Structures are given as structure tokens and as C-alpha cells.
Coordinates of N, CA and C in Angstrom, one line a residue:
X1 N 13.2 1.9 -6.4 CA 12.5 0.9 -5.6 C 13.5 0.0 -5.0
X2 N 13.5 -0.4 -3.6 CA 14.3 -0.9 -3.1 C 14.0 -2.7 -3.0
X3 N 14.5 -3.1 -3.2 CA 14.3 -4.8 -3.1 C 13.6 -5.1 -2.1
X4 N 12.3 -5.6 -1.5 CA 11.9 -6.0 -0.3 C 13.0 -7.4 0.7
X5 N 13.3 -8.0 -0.5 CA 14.3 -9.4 -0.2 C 15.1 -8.9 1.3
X6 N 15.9 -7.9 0.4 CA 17.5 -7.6 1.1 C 16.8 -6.7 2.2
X7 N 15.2 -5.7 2.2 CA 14.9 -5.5 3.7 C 15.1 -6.4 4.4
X8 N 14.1 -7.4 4.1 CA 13.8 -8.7 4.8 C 14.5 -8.9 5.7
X9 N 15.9 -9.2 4.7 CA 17.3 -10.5 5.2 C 18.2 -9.1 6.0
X10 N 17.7 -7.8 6.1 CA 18.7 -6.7 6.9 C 17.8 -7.1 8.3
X11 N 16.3 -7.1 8.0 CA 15.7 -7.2 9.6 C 15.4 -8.7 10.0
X12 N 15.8 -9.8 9.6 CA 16.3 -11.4 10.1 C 16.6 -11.2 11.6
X13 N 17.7 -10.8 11.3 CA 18.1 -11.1 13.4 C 17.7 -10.1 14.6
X14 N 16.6 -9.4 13.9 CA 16.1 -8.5 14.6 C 14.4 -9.7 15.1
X15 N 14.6 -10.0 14.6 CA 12.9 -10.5 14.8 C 12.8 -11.2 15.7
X16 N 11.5 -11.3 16.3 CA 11.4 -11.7 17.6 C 10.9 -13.3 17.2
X17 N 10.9 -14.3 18.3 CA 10.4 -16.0 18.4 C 9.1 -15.7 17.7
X18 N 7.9 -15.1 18.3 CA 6.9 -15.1 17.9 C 7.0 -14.6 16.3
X19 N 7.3 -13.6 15.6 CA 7.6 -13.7 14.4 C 8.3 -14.9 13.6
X20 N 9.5 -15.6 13.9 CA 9.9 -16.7 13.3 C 9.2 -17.6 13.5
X21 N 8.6 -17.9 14.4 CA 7.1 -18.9 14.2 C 6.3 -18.9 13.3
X22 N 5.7 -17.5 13.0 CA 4.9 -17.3 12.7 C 4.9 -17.3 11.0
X23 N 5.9 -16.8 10.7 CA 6.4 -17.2 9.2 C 7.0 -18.4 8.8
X24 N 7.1 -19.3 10.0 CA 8.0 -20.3 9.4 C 6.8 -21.9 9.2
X25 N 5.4 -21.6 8.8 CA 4.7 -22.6 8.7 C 3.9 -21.8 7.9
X26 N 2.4 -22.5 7.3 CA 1.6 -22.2 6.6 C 0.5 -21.3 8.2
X27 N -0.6 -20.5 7.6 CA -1.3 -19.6 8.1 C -2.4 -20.4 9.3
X28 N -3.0 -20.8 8.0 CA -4.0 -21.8 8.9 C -5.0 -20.7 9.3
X29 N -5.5 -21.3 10.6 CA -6.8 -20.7 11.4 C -6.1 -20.2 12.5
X30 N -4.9 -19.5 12.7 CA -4.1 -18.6 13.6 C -4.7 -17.8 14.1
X31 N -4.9 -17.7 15.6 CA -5.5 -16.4 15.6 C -4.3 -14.9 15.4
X32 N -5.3 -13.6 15.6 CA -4.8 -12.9 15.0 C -3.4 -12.7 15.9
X33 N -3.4 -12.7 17.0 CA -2.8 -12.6 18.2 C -1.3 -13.8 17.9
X34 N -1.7 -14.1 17.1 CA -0.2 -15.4 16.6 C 0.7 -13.9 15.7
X35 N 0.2 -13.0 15.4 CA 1.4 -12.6 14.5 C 2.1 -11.5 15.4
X36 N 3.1 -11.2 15.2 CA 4.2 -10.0 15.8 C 3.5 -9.3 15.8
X37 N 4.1 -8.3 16.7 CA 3.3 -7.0 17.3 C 1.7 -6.9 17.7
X38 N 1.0 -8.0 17.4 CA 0.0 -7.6 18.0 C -0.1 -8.7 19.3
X39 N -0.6 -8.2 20.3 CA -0.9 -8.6 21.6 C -2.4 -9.0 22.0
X40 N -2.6 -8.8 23.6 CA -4.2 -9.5 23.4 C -4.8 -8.2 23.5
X41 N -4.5 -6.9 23.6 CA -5.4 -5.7 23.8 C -5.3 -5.2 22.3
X42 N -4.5 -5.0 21.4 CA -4.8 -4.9 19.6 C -5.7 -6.3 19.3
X43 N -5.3 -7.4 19.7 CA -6.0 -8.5 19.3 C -7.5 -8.3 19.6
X44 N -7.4 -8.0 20.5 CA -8.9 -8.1 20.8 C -9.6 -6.9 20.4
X45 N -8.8 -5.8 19.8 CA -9.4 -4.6 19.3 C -10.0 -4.4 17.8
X46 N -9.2 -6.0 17.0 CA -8.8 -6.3 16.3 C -10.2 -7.2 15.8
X47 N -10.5 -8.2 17.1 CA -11.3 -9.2 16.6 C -12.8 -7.9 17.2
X48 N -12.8 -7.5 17.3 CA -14.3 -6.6 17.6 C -14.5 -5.8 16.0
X49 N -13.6 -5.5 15.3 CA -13.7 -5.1 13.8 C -14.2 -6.5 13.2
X50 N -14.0 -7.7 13.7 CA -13.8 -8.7 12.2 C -12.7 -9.6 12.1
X51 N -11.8 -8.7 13.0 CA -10.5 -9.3 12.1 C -9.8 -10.3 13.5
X52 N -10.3 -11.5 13.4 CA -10.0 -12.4 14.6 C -9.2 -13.3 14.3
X53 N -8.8 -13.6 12.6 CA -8.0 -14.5 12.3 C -6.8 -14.3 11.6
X54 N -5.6 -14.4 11.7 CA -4.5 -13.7 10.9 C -4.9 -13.9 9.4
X55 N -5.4 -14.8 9.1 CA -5.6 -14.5 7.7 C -6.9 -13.4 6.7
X56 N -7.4 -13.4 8.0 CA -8.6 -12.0 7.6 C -7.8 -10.9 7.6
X57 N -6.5 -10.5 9.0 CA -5.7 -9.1 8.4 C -4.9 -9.3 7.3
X58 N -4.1 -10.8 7.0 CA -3.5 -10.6 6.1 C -4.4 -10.0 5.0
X59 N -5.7 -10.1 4.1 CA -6.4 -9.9 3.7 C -6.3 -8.4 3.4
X60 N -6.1 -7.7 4.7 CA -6.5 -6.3 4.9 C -5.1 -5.8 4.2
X61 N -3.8 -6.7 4.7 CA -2.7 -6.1 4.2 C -2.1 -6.5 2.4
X62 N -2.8 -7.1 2.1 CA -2.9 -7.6 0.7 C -4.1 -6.5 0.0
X63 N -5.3 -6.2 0.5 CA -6.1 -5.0 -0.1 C -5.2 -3.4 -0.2
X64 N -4.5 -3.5 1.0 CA -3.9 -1.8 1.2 C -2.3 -2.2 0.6
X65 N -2.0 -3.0 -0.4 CA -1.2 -3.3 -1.6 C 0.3 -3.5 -0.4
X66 N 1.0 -4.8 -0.4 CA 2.1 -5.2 0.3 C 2.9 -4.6 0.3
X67 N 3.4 -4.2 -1.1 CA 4.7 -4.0 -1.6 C 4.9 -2.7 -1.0
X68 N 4.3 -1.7 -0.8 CA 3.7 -0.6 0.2 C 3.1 -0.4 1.2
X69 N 3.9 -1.1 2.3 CA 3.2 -1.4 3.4 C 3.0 0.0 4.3
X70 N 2.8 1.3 4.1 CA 2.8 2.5 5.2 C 1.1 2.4 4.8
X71 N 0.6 2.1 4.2 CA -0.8 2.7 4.5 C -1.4 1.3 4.8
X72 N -1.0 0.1 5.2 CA -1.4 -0.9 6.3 C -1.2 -0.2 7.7
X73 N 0.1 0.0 7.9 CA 0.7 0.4 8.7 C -0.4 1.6 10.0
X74 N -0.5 2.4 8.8 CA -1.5 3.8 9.1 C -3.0 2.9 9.2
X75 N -3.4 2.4 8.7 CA -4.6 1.5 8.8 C -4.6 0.8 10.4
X76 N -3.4 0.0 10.5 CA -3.5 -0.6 11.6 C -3.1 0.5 12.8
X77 N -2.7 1.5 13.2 CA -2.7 2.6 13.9 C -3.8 3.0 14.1
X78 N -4.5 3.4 13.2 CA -6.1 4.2 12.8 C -6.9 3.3 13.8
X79 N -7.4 2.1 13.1 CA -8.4 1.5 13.4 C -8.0 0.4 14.9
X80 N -7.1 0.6 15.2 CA -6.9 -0.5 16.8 C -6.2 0.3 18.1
X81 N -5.2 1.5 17.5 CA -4.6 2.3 18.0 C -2.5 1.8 18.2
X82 N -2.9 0.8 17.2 CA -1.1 0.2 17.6 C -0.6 1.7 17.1
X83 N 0.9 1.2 17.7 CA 2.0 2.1 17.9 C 2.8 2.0 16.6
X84 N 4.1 2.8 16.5 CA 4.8 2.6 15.1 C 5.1 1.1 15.1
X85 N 6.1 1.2 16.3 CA 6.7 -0.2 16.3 C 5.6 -1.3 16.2
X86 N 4.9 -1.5 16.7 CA 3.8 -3.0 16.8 C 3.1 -3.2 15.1
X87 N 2.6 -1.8 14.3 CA 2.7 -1.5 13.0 C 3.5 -2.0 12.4
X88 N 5.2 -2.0 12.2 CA 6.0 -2.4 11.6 C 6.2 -3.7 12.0
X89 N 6.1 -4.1 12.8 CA 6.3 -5.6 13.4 C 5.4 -6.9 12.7
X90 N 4.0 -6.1 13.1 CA 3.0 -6.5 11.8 C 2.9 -7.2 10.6
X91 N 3.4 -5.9 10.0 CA 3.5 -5.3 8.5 C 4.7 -6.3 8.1
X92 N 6.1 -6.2 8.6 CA 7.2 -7.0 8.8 C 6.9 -8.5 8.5
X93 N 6.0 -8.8 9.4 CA 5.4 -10.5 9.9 C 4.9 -10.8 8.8
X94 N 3.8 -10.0 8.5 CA 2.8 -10.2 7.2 C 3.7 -10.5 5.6
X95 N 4.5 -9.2 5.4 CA 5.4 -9.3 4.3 C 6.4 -10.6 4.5
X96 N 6.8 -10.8 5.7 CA 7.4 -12.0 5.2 C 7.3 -13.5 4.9
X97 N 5.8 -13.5 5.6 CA 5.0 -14.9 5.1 C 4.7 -14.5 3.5
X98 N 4.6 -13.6 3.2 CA 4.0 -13.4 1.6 C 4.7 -14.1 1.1
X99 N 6.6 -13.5 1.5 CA 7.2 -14.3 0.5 C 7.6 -15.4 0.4
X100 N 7.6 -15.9 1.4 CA 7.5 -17.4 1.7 C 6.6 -18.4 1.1
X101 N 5.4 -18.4 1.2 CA 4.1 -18.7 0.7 C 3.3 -17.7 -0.2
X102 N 3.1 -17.1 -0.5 CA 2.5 -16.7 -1.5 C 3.2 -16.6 -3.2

């Protein structure tokens, strides 16, 4: 099992502004469209399921177990049509608010 930490701190300077925003405060009432990788066409594909608020997907990626993020990943593919990359970006975003705040 590989450390999620030292993933983390390997993908740091890879992350985009929107990402370092996005992890760098508490959640709040964000829409879902605040977190990496998703845009206004996932967002909006996104809030037609339910899921309009970053903390309703975080939810979803907390139910499909963090520490194993490929079957969020595959979830968020499935059900909105993201791509690998906007999936990992996501997933990325999400895991690293966890550790921050959770």
C-alpha cells in the first residue's frame, strides 16, 4: 500500500489554481463546478443527478471508499461522461481536501 501523503506531495506542482483554491479553505456551499476537473458541462451533468454541491460529490467519493479512489473515478466517468484526466483531477481535488480537513 503506497502512502497517499507522498502521492499527494509527488502531484503538488502539477495542480492547477483552481485546485489549490479549492483545497486550500474549508468546503462550504461551493458549487460543484469549484473543484478541479469538473467544468460547466460535467457540472451541469453533475447537478441534473443531485450532485450541485461539492460537498454532495465529496459524499459520493467518501461512499465509493477514498483511500481507493478508481471506482469514484469509474463512477464519475459512468454517470457524467468525464474523461481519465478530469476523473483524476477530481478524485486528486477531493483526496486532498480529505487530508487537510477531514
Amino acid at each position: 500500500a503506497r502512502s497517499s501523503s507522498s502521492v499527494l506531495q509527488g502531484k503538488m506542482s502539477n495542480t492547477s489554481q483552481k485546485h489549490r483554491d479549492f483545497v486550500s479553505e474549508p468546503m462550504g456551499d461551493k458549487p460543484v463546478t469549484m473543484l478541479a476537473g469538473i467544468g460547466e458541462v460535467l457540472g451541469a451533468k453533475l447537478e441534473e443527478l443531485g450532485f450541485d454541491k461539492a460537498y454532495v460529490l465529496l459524499g459520493q467519493f467518501l461512499i465509493l471508499k477514498k483511500d481507493d479512489d478508481d471506482l469514484f473515478k469509474e463512477w464519475l466517468k459512468d454517470c457524467c461522461g468525464a474523461n481519465a484526466r478530469q476523473a483524476e483531477l477530481c478524485s486528486t481535488c477531493l483526496k486532498e481536501w480529505c487530508s487537510s480537513f477531514l
